[in-house]
mmCIF file of C-alpha atoms in Angstrom:
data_model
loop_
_atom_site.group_PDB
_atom_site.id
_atom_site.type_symbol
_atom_site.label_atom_id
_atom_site.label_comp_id
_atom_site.label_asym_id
_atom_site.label_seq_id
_atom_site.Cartn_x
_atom_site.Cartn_y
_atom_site.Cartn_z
ATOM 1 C CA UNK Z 1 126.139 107.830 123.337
ATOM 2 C CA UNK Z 2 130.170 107.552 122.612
ATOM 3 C CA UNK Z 3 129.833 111.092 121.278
ATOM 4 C CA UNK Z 4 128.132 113.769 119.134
ATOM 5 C CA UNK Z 5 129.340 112.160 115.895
ATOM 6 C CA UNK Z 6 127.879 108.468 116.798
ATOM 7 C CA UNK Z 7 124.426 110.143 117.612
ATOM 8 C CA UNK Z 8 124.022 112.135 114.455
ATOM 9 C CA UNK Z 9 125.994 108.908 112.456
ATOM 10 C CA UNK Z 10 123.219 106.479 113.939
ATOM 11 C CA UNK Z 11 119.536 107.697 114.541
ATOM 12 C CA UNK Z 12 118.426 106.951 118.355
ATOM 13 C CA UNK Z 13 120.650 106.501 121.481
ATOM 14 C CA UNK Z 14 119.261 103.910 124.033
ATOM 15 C CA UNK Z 15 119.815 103.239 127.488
ATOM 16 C CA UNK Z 16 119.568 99.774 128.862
ATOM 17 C CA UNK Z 17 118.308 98.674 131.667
ATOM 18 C CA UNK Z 18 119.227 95.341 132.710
ATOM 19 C CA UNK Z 19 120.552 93.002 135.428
ATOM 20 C CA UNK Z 20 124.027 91.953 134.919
ATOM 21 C CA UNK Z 21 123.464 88.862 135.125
ATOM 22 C CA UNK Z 22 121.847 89.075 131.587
ATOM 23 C CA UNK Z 23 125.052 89.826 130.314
ATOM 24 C CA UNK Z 24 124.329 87.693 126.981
ATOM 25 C CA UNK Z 25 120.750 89.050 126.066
ATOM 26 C CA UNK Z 26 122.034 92.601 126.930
ATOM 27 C CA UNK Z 27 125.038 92.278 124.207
ATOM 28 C CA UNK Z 28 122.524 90.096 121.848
ATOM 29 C CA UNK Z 29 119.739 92.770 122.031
ATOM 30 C CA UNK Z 30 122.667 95.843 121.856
ATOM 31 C CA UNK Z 31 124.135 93.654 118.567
ATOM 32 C CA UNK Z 32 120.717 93.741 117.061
ATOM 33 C CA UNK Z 33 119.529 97.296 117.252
ATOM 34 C CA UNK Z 34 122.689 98.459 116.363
ATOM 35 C CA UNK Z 35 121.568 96.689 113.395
ATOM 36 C CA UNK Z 36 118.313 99.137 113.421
ATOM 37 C CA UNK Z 37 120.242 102.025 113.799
ATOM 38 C CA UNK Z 38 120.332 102.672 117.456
ATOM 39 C CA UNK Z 39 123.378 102.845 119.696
ATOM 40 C CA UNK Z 40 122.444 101.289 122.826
ATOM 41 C CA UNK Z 41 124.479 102.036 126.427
ATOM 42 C CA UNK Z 42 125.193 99.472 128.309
ATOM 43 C CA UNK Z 43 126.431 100.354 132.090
ATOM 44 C CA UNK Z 44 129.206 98.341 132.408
ATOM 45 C CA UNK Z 45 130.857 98.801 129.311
ATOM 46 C CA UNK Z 46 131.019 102.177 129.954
ATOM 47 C CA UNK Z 47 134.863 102.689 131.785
ATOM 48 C CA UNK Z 48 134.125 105.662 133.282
ATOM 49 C CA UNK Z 49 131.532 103.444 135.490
ATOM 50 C CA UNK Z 50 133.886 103.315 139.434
ATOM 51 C CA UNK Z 51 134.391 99.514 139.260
ATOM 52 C CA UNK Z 52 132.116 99.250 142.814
ATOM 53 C CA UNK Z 53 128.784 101.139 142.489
ATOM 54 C CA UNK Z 54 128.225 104.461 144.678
ATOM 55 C CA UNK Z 55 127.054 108.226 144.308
ATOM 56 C CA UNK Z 56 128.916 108.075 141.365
ATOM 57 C CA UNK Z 57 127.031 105.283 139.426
ATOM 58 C CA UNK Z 58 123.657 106.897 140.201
ATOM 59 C CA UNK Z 59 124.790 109.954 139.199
ATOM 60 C CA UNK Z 60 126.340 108.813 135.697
ATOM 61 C CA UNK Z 61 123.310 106.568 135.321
ATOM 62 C CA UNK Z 62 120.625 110.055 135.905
ATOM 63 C CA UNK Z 63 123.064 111.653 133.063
ATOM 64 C CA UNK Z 64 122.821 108.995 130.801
ATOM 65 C CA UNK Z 65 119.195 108.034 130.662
ATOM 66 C CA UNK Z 66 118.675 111.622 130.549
ATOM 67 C CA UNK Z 67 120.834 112.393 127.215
ATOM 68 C CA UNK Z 68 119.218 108.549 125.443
ATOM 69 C CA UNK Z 69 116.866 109.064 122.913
ATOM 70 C CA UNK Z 70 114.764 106.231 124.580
ATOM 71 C CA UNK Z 71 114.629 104.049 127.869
ATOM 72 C CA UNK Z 72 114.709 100.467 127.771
ATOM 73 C CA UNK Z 73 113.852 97.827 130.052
ATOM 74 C CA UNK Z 74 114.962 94.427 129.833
ATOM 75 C CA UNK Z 75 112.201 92.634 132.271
ATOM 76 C CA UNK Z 76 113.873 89.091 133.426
ATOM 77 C CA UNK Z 77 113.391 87.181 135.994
ATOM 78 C CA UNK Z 78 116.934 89.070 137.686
ATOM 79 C CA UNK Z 79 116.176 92.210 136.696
ATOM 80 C CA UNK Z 80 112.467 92.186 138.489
ATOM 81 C CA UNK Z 81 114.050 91.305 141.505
ATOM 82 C CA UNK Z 82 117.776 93.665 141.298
ATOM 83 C CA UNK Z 83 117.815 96.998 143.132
ATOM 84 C CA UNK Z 84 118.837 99.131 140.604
ATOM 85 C CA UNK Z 85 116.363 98.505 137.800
ATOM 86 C CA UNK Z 86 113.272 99.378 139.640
ATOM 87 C CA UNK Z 87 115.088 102.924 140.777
ATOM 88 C CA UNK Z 88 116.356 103.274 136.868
ATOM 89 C CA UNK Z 89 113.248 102.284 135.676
ATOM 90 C CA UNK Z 90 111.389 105.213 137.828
ATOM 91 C CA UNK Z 91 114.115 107.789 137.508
ATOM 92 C CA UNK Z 92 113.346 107.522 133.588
ATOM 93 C CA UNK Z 93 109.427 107.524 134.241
ATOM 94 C CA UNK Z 94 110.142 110.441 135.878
ATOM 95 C CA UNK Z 95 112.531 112.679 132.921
ATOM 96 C CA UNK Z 96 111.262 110.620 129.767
ATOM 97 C CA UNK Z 97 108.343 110.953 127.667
ATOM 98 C CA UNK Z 98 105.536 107.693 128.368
ATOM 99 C CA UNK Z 99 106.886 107.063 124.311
ATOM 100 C CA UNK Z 100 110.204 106.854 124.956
ATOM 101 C CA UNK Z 101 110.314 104.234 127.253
ATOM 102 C CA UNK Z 102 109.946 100.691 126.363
ATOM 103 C CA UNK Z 103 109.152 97.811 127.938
ATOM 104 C CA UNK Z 104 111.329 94.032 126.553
ATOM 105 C CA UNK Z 105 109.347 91.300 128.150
ATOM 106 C CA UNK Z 106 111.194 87.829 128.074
ATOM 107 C CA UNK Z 107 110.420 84.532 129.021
ATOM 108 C CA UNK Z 108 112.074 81.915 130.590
ATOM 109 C CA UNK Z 109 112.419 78.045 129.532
ATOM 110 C CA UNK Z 110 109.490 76.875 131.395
ATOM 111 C CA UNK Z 111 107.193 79.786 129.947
ATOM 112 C CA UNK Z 112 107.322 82.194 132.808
ATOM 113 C CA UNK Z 113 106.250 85.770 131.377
ATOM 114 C CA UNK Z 114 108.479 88.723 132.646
ATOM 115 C CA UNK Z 115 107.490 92.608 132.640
ATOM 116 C CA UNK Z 116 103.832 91.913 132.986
ATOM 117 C CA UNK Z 117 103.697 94.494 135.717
ATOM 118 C CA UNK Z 118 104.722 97.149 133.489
ATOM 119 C CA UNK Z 119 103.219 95.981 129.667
ATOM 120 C CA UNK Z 120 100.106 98.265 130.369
ATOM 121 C CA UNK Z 121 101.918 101.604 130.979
ATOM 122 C CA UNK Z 122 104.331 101.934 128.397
ATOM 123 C CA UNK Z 123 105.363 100.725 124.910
ATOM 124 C CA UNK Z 124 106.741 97.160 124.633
ATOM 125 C CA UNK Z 125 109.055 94.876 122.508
ATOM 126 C CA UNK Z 126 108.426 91.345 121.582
ATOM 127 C CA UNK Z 127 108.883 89.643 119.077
ATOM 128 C CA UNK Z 128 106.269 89.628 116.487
ATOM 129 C CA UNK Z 129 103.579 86.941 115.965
ATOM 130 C CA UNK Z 130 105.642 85.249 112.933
ATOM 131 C CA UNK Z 131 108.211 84.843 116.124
ATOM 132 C CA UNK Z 132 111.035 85.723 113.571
ATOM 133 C CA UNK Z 133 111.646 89.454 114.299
ATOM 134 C CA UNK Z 134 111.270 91.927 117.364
ATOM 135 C CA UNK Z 135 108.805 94.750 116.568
ATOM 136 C CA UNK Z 136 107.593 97.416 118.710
ATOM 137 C CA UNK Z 137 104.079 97.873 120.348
ATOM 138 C CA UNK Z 138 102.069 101.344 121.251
ATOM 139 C CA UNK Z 139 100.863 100.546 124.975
ATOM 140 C CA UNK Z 140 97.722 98.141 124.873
ATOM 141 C CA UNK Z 141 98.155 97.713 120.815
ATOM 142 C CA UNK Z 142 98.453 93.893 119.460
ATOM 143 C CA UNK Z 143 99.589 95.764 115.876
ATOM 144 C CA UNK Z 144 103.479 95.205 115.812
ATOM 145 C CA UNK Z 145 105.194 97.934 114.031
ATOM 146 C CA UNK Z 146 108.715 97.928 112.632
ATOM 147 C CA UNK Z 147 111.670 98.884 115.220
ATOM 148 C CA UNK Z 148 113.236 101.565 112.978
ATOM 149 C CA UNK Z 149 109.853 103.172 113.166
ATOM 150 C CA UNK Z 150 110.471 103.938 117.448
#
């Protein structure tokens, strides 16, 4: 969302939501849909963030999610358990469409399943059962369909 002319240059705007501490996925996943045509915010790239969250943060954060195309949660083990994420997560549940919000389960190295909680209300991403490619789901479908496509 760097401006009028990125949005209309690339097809969807995304917000991500994320724990920090997932610094490499976030920048992985933003790499790749950027890839699919989507320009995807990420919070602390964003200078205008104050450099020690307050009123200010939230109240970027509300404007952002509301002006993305689509929602998306990163669900890891640090972003079930961070304080913002759950309050991003439900401030977009509350402005945004059931379809544009998305759910990215991940799983750890010993097989642990993140985002469970949340699989059954909205749409998902995962990769696809080849395991090669990330494709998007309609809630409670098993039929992977391609990202460009969300």
């Amino acid at each position: 969302m760097k401006n009028q002319q990125s949005k209309s240059y690339l097809q969807k705007t995304g917000f991500l939501c994320h724990s920090h501490k997932d610094r490499e996925l976030a920048i992985g996943l933003q790499q790749w849909l950027k890839e699919q045509g989507m320009d995807l915010y990420i919070d602390w790239q964003d200078a205008s963030m104050p450099e020690t969250p307050d009123a200010t943060t939230a109240s970027r954060i509300r404007s952002v999610i509301r002006g993305a195309d689509v929602f998306l949660f990163l669900a890891t083990k640090d972003s079930m358990t961070s304080r913002w994420c759950p309050w991003e997560l439900g401030f977009a549940d509350g402005v945004k469409r059931d379809e544009q919000i998305a759910i990215i389960a991940t799983r750890d190295a010993s097989g642990n399943y993140y985002g469970n909680e949340y699989l059954q209300l909205y749409r998902r991403i995962d990769q696809n059962s080849a395991g090669n490619s990330l494709s998007w789901y309609q809630k409670g479908s098993q039929l992977p369909q391609s990202l460009r496509s969300f």
